[in-house]
Amino acid sequence: MKKRKTLILLFILALILFFSLGFYSAKKDFKGKYLLENLSIFFKKYSYELSNKFSNTKEKSTSPLSEIFITLGGNINYNSKSPLDEGFLYGINGLNEISQILSNDTISLSSMIFYGEDNKYQNTSVLFKYLKDQSIDLLNFLNTDNKEFINIKETLESNGTNYLLSNYNWGIQSNGSKLKFITFDFLNYTYEFIDKLSKDINESKKNNDAIIVIFNAKNFSEDADIEKILKYSIDIGSDVVILNNYKNNSIEKYKNRFIIKSNNTIFSNIKNSYMNINENYLYQLSFVFSGKNLVSIGIKAYPYRLNENKGVFYPSLLLGDEMKKALDKLSTDNFKVSDKFNFIQLRHRKKNN
């Protein structure tokens, strides 16, 4: 009887030590960001590693956790024919409302859309500096070819703004983990396109721990099987697939990865038919790594509407019942979306050699 009591006491002490170490590790690794959410991920990751220890897999991960946060900030519509006048300054106050969200991540991505042909790139230095000040530090150019881009490349680089083009991808490294963005400006289910898609994703997976593939849907074949292409991208190694500038917003969990369709405008000084005034979303992604292994992906959303003042449209976050109703529209039977991170736990994928 005495021996049994001793074993029970030792078991309780072991549990206390386990939770204490877990709390300390989570706090240390995440530097206090989203502490309670990430503490739960620590325990999920520990149980995952424990199950691997007794499985037949050879790959074991005992490295500390690290995390990369990505904010998908929506489209920026810009027409150089409209000068950056007093109306532009009202937009600054609007983006200030979400600047705290943007500043709490590793990288904030927005897609830049230019309208108008004459003097297309005037005043971009002012615009790029403003966006950088608001913590938008990666721009995905939707309707700009490589030759045109030469006109603004120097301005971007001098301002310290990173960029994506269809033939120019970009990656980030944080705490030893590497994540890469790959963009495509068209969708076409032809042999040539699928071959390029496969080669780009396979090549990127060799040197990166996570892959985000972005399809800019401004140009795509009318007979393209979009759903098939998006899912195929996950099948061959993508961790998140984004269909940008699409007609609606949705989040789908597919094979424990995410497919995001996004049609959001975060800032504009021109109104266009694609703009949704009342219902837009900031999406945030969390990529959790154990060493070089991606062990979990989380997502949350912040609904907002666009306010207009003197020809400038800027975001205002939805609150209360309005926020709940907007978030409910994104939730599906197999995955709930909220303003808190919801995570999916992953099994390791073998890298291509």
CSV table of C-alpha atoms in Angstrom, one decimal:
chain,number,residue,atom,x,y,z
A,1,MET,CA,0.0,0.0,0.0
A,2,LYS,CA,2.8,2.3,0.9
A,3,LYS,CA,4.6,1.6,-2.4
A,4,ARG,CA,1.4,2.4,-4.3
A,5,LYS,CA,1.0,5.8,-2.6
A,6,THR,CA,4.6,6.5,-3.4
A,7,LEU,CA,4.0,5.8,-7.1
A,8,ILE,CA,0.9,8.0,-7.2
A,9,LEU,CA,2.9,10.8,-5.5
A,10,LEU,CA,5.7,10.5,-8.0
A,11,PHE,CA,3.2,10.5,-10.9
A,12,ILE,CA,1.6,13.7,-9.6
A,13,LEU,CA,5.0,15.4,-9.2
A,14,ALA,CA,5.9,14.3,-12.8
A,15,LEU,CA,2.7,15.9,-14.1
A,16,ILE,CA,3.4,19.2,-12.3
A,17,LEU,CA,7.0,19.2,-13.7
A,18,PHE,CA,5.7,18.5,-17.2
A,19,PHE,CA,3.2,21.3,-17.3
A,20,SER,CA,5.7,23.7,-15.7
A,21,LEU,CA,8.3,22.9,-18.4
A,22,GLY,CA,5.7,23.2,-21.1
A,23,PHE,CA,4.6,26.6,-19.9
A,24,TYR,CA,8.1,27.9,-19.7
A,25,SER,CA,9.0,26.5,-23.1
A,26,ALA,CA,6.0,28.0,-24.7
A,27,LYS,CA,6.6,31.4,-23.1
A,28,LYS,CA,10.3,31.3,-24.1
A,29,ASP,CA,9.7,30.2,-27.7
A,30,PHE,CA,6.9,32.5,-28.5
A,31,LYS,CA,8.1,35.5,-26.6
A,32,GLY,CA,4.7,36.0,-25.1
A,33,LYS,CA,2.7,36.2,-28.4
A,34,TYR,CA,-0.6,34.5,-28.2
A,35,LEU,CA,0.7,32.6,-25.1
A,36,LEU,CA,-2.4,30.6,-24.2
A,37,GLU,CA,-3.0,29.6,-27.8
A,38,ASN,CA,0.6,28.5,-28.4
A,39,LEU,CA,0.8,26.7,-25.1
A,40,SER,CA,-2.0,24.4,-26.4
A,41,ILE,CA,0.1,23.9,-29.6
A,42,PHE,CA,3.1,23.0,-27.5
A,43,PHE,CA,1.2,20.1,-25.8
A,44,LYS,CA,-0.3,19.0,-29.1
A,45,LYS,CA,3.2,19.0,-30.6
A,46,TYR,CA,4.5,17.0,-27.5
A,47,SER,CA,1.9,14.4,-27.9
A,48,TYR,CA,2.7,14.2,-31.6
A,49,GLU,CA,6.3,13.6,-30.9
A,50,LEU,CA,5.5,11.1,-28.2
A,51,SER,CA,3.4,9.1,-30.6
A,52,ASN,CA,6.2,9.2,-33.2
A,53,LYS,CA,8.6,7.9,-30.6
A,54,PHE,CA,6.7,4.6,-30.4
A,55,SER,CA,5.9,4.4,-34.1
A,56,ASN,CA,7.9,3.0,-37.0
A,57,THR,CA,8.9,6.3,-38.4
A,58,LYS,CA,12.5,7.2,-38.3
A,59,GLU,CA,12.0,10.9,-38.2
A,60,LYS,CA,11.9,12.3,-34.7
A,61,SER,CA,11.8,16.0,-33.8
A,62,THR,CA,13.0,17.3,-30.4
A,63,SER,CA,13.9,20.8,-31.5
A,64,PRO,CA,12.2,23.8,-29.8
A,65,LEU,CA,9.2,25.4,-31.5
A,66,SER,CA,9.4,28.5,-33.7
A,67,GLU,CA,6.6,30.3,-35.5
A,68,ILE,CA,6.1,32.5,-38.5
A,69,PHE,CA,3.1,34.8,-38.7
A,70,ILE,CA,1.7,36.0,-42.0
A,71,THR,CA,-1.0,38.6,-42.5
A,72,LEU,CA,-2.9,38.7,-45.8
A,73,GLY,CA,-3.9,42.3,-46.0
A,74,GLY,CA,-6.0,42.4,-49.1
A,75,ASN,CA,-5.7,44.4,-52.3
A,76,ILE,CA,-4.5,48.0,-52.7
A,77,ASN,CA,-6.2,49.7,-55.6
A,78,TYR,CA,-4.2,52.7,-56.8
A,79,ASN,CA,-4.8,55.1,-59.7
A,80,SER,CA,-2.0,57.5,-60.4
A,81,LYS,CA,-4.4,59.9,-62.2
A,82,SER,CA,-5.8,60.7,-58.7
A,83,PRO,CA,-3.2,62.7,-56.8
A,84,LEU,CA,-2.3,61.9,-53.2
A,85,ASP,CA,-4.2,64.8,-51.9
A,86,GLU,CA,-6.2,65.5,-48.7
A,87,GLY,CA,-8.3,62.5,-49.2
A,88,PHE,CA,-5.3,60.3,-49.0
A,89,LEU,CA,-4.6,61.5,-45.5
A,90,TYR,CA,-7.9,60.2,-44.2
A,91,GLY,CA,-6.9,56.8,-45.3
A,92,ILE,CA,-3.9,57.0,-42.9
A,93,ASN,CA,-6.3,57.2,-40.0
A,94,GLY,CA,-8.2,54.2,-41.3
A,95,LEU,CA,-5.2,52.0,-41.6
A,96,ASN,CA,-4.0,53.1,-38.2
A,97,GLU,CA,-7.0,51.1,-36.8
A,98,ILE,CA,-5.5,47.8,-38.1
A,99,SER,CA,-1.8,48.8,-37.8
A,100,GLN,CA,-1.5,46.9,-34.4
A,101,ILE,CA,-2.7,43.7,-36.1
A,102,LEU,CA,-0.2,44.2,-39.0
A,103,SER,CA,2.7,44.9,-36.6
A,104,ASN,CA,2.2,41.7,-34.6
A,105,ASP,CA,3.3,39.4,-37.4
A,106,THR,CA,6.5,38.3,-39.1
A,107,ILE,CA,5.4,39.6,-42.5
A,108,SER,CA,2.3,41.5,-43.9
A,109,LEU,CA,1.4,40.8,-47.5
A,110,SER,CA,-0.9,42.9,-49.6
A,111,SER,CA,-1.5,42.8,-53.4
A,112,MET,CA,-1.0,46.0,-55.4
A,113,ILE,CA,-3.3,46.7,-58.3
A,114,PHE,CA,-2.6,49.7,-60.5
A,115,TYR,CA,-5.4,51.3,-62.6
A,116,GLY,CA,-4.9,53.7,-65.5
A,117,GLU,CA,-2.3,53.8,-68.2
A,118,ASP,CA,-1.0,57.4,-68.4
A,119,ASN,CA,1.9,58.1,-66.0
A,120,LYS,CA,1.1,54.9,-64.3
A,121,TYR,CA,3.7,54.9,-61.6
A,122,GLN,CA,3.7,58.6,-60.5
A,123,ASN,CA,3.7,59.2,-56.7
A,124,THR,CA,4.6,55.6,-55.9
A,125,SER,CA,7.4,56.6,-53.5
A,126,VAL,CA,4.9,58.4,-51.3
A,127,LEU,CA,2.5,55.4,-51.4
A,128,PHE,CA,5.2,52.8,-50.7
A,129,LYS,CA,6.6,54.7,-47.8
A,130,TYR,CA,3.1,55.1,-46.3
A,131,LEU,CA,2.4,51.4,-46.6
A,132,LYS,CA,5.7,50.5,-45.1
A,133,ASP,CA,5.0,52.8,-42.2
A,134,GLN,CA,1.7,50.8,-41.7
A,135,SER,CA,3.7,47.5,-41.5
A,136,ILE,CA,2.8,46.3,-45.0
A,137,ASP,CA,6.2,45.1,-46.1
A,138,LEU,CA,5.5,42.6,-48.9
A,139,LEU,CA,3.6,43.6,-52.1
A,140,ASN,CA,2.3,41.2,-54.6
A,141,PHE,CA,1.9,43.0,-58.0
A,142,LEU,CA,-1.1,41.7,-59.9
A,143,ASN,CA,-1.2,43.5,-63.2
A,144,THR,CA,2.4,44.4,-63.8
A,145,ASP,CA,4.7,42.6,-66.2
A,146,ASN,CA,8.5,42.4,-65.7
A,147,LYS,CA,9.4,45.1,-68.2
A,148,GLU,CA,6.9,47.6,-66.6
A,149,PHE,CA,8.2,46.8,-63.2
A,150,ILE,CA,11.6,48.2,-63.9
A,151,ASN,CA,10.1,51.7,-63.5
A,152,ILE,CA,9.3,51.1,-59.8
A,153,LYS,CA,11.8,48.5,-58.8
A,154,GLU,CA,14.3,51.0,-57.6
A,155,THR,CA,11.7,52.9,-55.6
A,156,LEU,CA,10.6,49.7,-53.9
A,157,GLU,CA,14.0,48.6,-53.0
A,158,SER,CA,15.2,52.0,-51.7
A,159,ASN,CA,12.1,52.0,-49.4
A,160,GLY,CA,12.9,48.5,-48.1
A,161,THR,CA,9.6,47.0,-49.4
A,162,ASN,CA,9.7,43.3,-50.6
A,163,TYR,CA,7.8,42.3,-53.6
A,164,LEU,CA,6.3,39.4,-55.6
A,165,LEU,CA,6.0,39.0,-59.4
A,166,SER,CA,4.9,36.0,-61.4
A,167,ASN,CA,8.5,35.3,-62.2
A,168,TYR,CA,10.0,36.6,-59.0
A,169,ASN,CA,9.3,34.7,-55.8
A,170,TRP,CA,10.2,35.7,-52.3
A,171,GLY,CA,11.1,33.8,-49.1
A,172,ILE,CA,11.5,34.6,-45.4
A,173,GLN,CA,13.6,32.9,-42.7
A,174,SER,CA,12.7,33.1,-39.0
A,175,ASN,CA,14.4,31.2,-36.2
A,176,GLY,CA,16.0,28.9,-38.8
A,177,SER,CA,12.7,28.0,-40.5
A,178,LYS,CA,12.3,28.9,-44.2
A,179,LEU,CA,8.9,29.9,-45.8
A,180,LYS,CA,8.6,30.8,-49.5
A,181,PHE,CA,5.9,32.5,-51.5
A,182,ILE,CA,5.3,31.4,-55.1
A,183,THR,CA,3.0,33.4,-57.4
A,184,PHE,CA,1.3,32.7,-60.7
A,185,ASP,CA,-0.6,35.3,-62.7
A,186,PHE,CA,-2.8,32.9,-64.6
A,187,LEU,CA,-4.7,29.7,-64.3
A,188,ASN,CA,-4.8,27.3,-67.2
A,189,TYR,CA,-5.2,23.5,-67.0
A,190,THR,CA,-2.7,22.8,-69.8
A,191,TYR,CA,0.3,20.5,-69.9
A,192,GLU,CA,2.7,23.5,-69.9
A,193,PHE,CA,1.1,25.2,-67.0
A,194,ILE,CA,0.8,22.1,-64.8
A,195,ASP,CA,4.4,21.2,-65.7
A,196,LYS,CA,5.7,24.6,-64.6
A,197,LEU,CA,3.5,24.5,-61.4
A,198,SER,CA,4.9,21.1,-60.5
A,199,LYS,CA,8.5,22.1,-61.1
A,200,ASP,CA,8.3,25.3,-59.2
A,201,ILE,CA,6.6,23.7,-56.1
A,202,ASN,CA,9.0,20.7,-56.1
A,203,GLU,CA,12.1,22.9,-56.5
A,204,SER,CA,10.9,25.2,-53.7
A,205,LYS,CA,10.2,22.3,-51.3
A,206,LYS,CA,13.8,21.2,-51.5
A,207,ASN,CA,15.1,24.3,-49.8
A,208,ASN,CA,12.1,25.5,-47.8
A,209,ASP,CA,10.1,24.2,-44.8
A,210,ALA,CA,6.8,25.7,-45.9
A,211,ILE,CA,5.3,26.9,-49.2
A,212,ILE,CA,2.5,29.4,-49.9
A,213,VAL,CA,1.3,29.4,-53.5
A,214,ILE,CA,-0.6,32.4,-54.7
A,215,PHE,CA,-2.8,32.4,-57.9
A,216,ASN,CA,-3.7,35.9,-59.1
A,217,ALA,CA,-7.0,35.2,-60.8
A,218,LYS,CA,-7.1,38.3,-63.0
A,219,ASN,CA,-6.0,36.2,-66.0
A,220,PHE,CA,-7.2,32.6,-66.2
A,221,SER,CA,-8.6,30.4,-68.9
A,222,GLU,CA,-12.4,30.3,-69.0
A,223,ASP,CA,-12.3,26.5,-69.2
A,224,ALA,CA,-9.8,26.1,-66.4
A,225,ASP,CA,-10.8,23.7,-63.7
A,226,ILE,CA,-9.9,26.1,-60.9
A,227,GLU,CA,-10.8,23.8,-58.0
A,228,LYS,CA,-8.7,21.0,-59.6
A,229,ILE,CA,-5.7,23.2,-59.9
A,230,LEU,CA,-5.9,24.5,-56.3
A,231,LYS,CA,-6.2,21.0,-54.8
A,232,TYR,CA,-3.5,19.7,-57.1
A,233,SER,CA,-1.2,22.4,-55.7
A,234,ILE,CA,-1.8,20.9,-52.2
A,235,ASP,CA,-1.3,17.4,-53.4
A,236,ILE,CA,2.2,18.1,-54.7
A,237,GLY,CA,3.5,19.9,-51.7
A,238,SER,CA,1.9,23.4,-51.0
A,239,ASP,CA,1.0,24.1,-47.4
A,240,VAL,CA,-1.4,27.1,-48.2
A,241,VAL,CA,-2.9,28.0,-51.5
A,242,ILE,CA,-4.4,31.4,-52.1
A,243,LEU,CA,-6.7,32.4,-55.0
A,244,ASN,CA,-6.4,36.2,-55.0
A,245,ASN,CA,-8.8,38.8,-56.5
A,246,TYR,CA,-11.6,36.2,-56.7
A,247,LYS,CA,-15.3,36.8,-56.6
A,248,ASN,CA,-15.9,35.7,-53.0
A,249,ASN,CA,-14.2,34.8,-49.7
A,250,SER,CA,-13.8,31.3,-48.4
A,251,ILE,CA,-11.5,29.0,-46.4
A,252,GLU,CA,-11.4,25.3,-47.1
A,253,LYS,CA,-9.4,22.7,-45.2
A,254,TYR,CA,-8.1,20.1,-47.7
A,255,LYS,CA,-5.7,17.3,-46.7
A,256,ASN,CA,-4.9,19.2,-43.5
A,257,ARG,CA,-3.8,22.3,-45.5
A,258,PHE,CA,-5.7,25.5,-46.4
A,259,ILE,CA,-7.2,26.8,-49.6
A,260,ILE,CA,-8.1,30.5,-49.2
A,261,LYS,CA,-10.2,32.4,-51.8
A,262,SER,CA,-9.8,36.1,-51.2
A,263,ASN,CA,-11.5,39.2,-52.7
A,264,ASN,CA,-10.6,41.9,-50.2
A,265,THR,CA,-9.6,45.5,-50.7
A,266,ILE,CA,-7.7,47.1,-47.8
A,267,PHE,CA,-7.1,50.5,-49.4
A,268,SER,CA,-8.3,52.3,-52.5
A,269,ASN,CA,-8.5,55.7,-54.1
A,270,ILE,CA,-10.6,54.3,-57.0
A,271,LYS,CA,-14.0,52.5,-56.8
A,272,ASN,CA,-14.3,49.5,-59.0
A,273,SER,CA,-16.8,46.7,-59.7
A,274,TYR,CA,-14.7,44.1,-57.8
A,275,MET,CA,-14.7,46.1,-54.5
A,276,ASN,CA,-16.8,44.8,-51.6
A,277,ILE,CA,-17.7,47.7,-49.3
A,278,ASN,CA,-19.4,45.9,-46.4
A,279,GLU,CA,-17.6,42.5,-46.0
A,280,ASN,CA,-13.8,42.1,-46.1
A,281,TYR,CA,-11.3,40.1,-44.1
A,282,LEU,CA,-7.8,40.3,-42.8
A,283,TYR,CA,-6.5,36.8,-42.6
A,284,GLN,CA,-3.6,35.8,-40.3
A,285,LEU,CA,-1.7,32.5,-40.7
A,286,SER,CA,0.5,30.9,-38.1
A,287,PHE,CA,3.1,28.3,-39.2
A,288,VAL,CA,4.5,26.4,-36.3
A,289,PHE,CA,7.8,24.5,-36.7
A,290,SER,CA,9.6,22.0,-34.6
A,291,GLY,CA,13.1,22.3,-36.0
A,292,LYS,CA,12.8,22.0,-39.7
A,293,ASN,CA,9.4,20.3,-39.6
A,294,LEU,CA,6.1,22.1,-40.0
A,295,VAL,CA,3.9,20.7,-37.3
A,296,SER,CA,0.9,22.9,-37.3
A,297,ILE,CA,-0.9,25.7,-39.3
A,298,GLY,CA,-3.4,28.1,-37.7
A,299,ILE,CA,-5.7,30.7,-39.2
A,300,LYS,CA,-7.9,33.5,-37.9
A,301,ALA,CA,-9.8,36.3,-39.5
A,302,TYR,CA,-10.7,40.0,-38.7
A,303,PRO,CA,-13.8,41.2,-40.7
A,304,TYR,CA,-13.9,44.8,-41.7
A,305,ARG,CA,-15.9,47.2,-43.9
A,306,LEU,CA,-14.6,50.0,-46.1
A,307,ASN,CA,-15.3,53.6,-45.1
A,308,GLU,CA,-15.1,56.3,-47.7
A,309,ASN,CA,-13.9,59.9,-47.2
A,310,LYS,CA,-13.1,62.3,-50.0
A,311,GLY,CA,-12.7,59.5,-52.5
A,312,VAL,CA,-10.5,57.3,-50.4
A,313,PHE,CA,-11.7,53.9,-49.1
A,314,TYR,CA,-10.1,52.5,-45.9
A,315,PRO,CA,-10.8,49.7,-43.4
A,316,SER,CA,-12.9,49.8,-40.2
A,317,LEU,CA,-13.0,46.6,-38.2
A,318,LEU,CA,-16.4,45.0,-37.5
A,319,LEU,CA,-17.3,44.3,-33.9
A,320,GLY,CA,-19.9,42.4,-31.8
A,321,ASP,CA,-22.7,40.7,-33.7
A,322,GLU,CA,-21.5,42.1,-37.1
A,323,MET,CA,-18.1,40.4,-36.6
A,324,LYS,CA,-19.7,37.1,-35.5
A,325,LYS,CA,-22.0,37.0,-38.6
A,326,ALA,CA,-19.1,37.7,-40.9
A,327,LEU,CA,-16.9,35.0,-39.4
A,328,ASP,CA,-19.8,32.5,-39.5
A,329,LYS,CA,-19.9,32.9,-43.3
A,330,LEU,CA,-16.3,31.6,-43.4
A,331,SER,CA,-16.8,28.6,-41.2
A,332,THR,CA,-17.5,25.2,-42.8
A,333,ASP,CA,-18.6,21.8,-41.4
A,334,ASN,CA,-15.0,20.6,-41.0
A,335,PHE,CA,-13.3,23.8,-39.9
A,336,LYS,CA,-14.4,26.8,-37.8
A,337,VAL,CA,-13.0,30.3,-38.4
A,338,SER,CA,-12.9,32.9,-35.6
A,339,ASP,CA,-10.9,35.9,-34.5
A,340,LYS,CA,-8.7,33.4,-32.5
A,341,PHE,CA,-6.2,31.0,-34.0
A,342,ASN,CA,-7.6,27.6,-34.9
A,343,PHE,CA,-4.9,25.1,-35.7
A,344,ILE,CA,-4.7,21.9,-37.7
A,345,GLN,CA,-2.0,19.4,-36.6
A,346,LEU,CA,0.2,18.0,-39.4
A,347,ARG,CA,2.2,14.9,-40.1
A,348,HIS,CA,5.6,15.5,-41.5
A,349,ARG,CA,6.0,15.5,-45.3
A,350,LYS,CA,9.1,14.1,-46.8
A,351,LYS,CA,11.1,16.6,-48.7
A,352,ASN,CA,12.0,16.0,-52.3
A,353,ASN,CA,15.6,15.1,-52.9
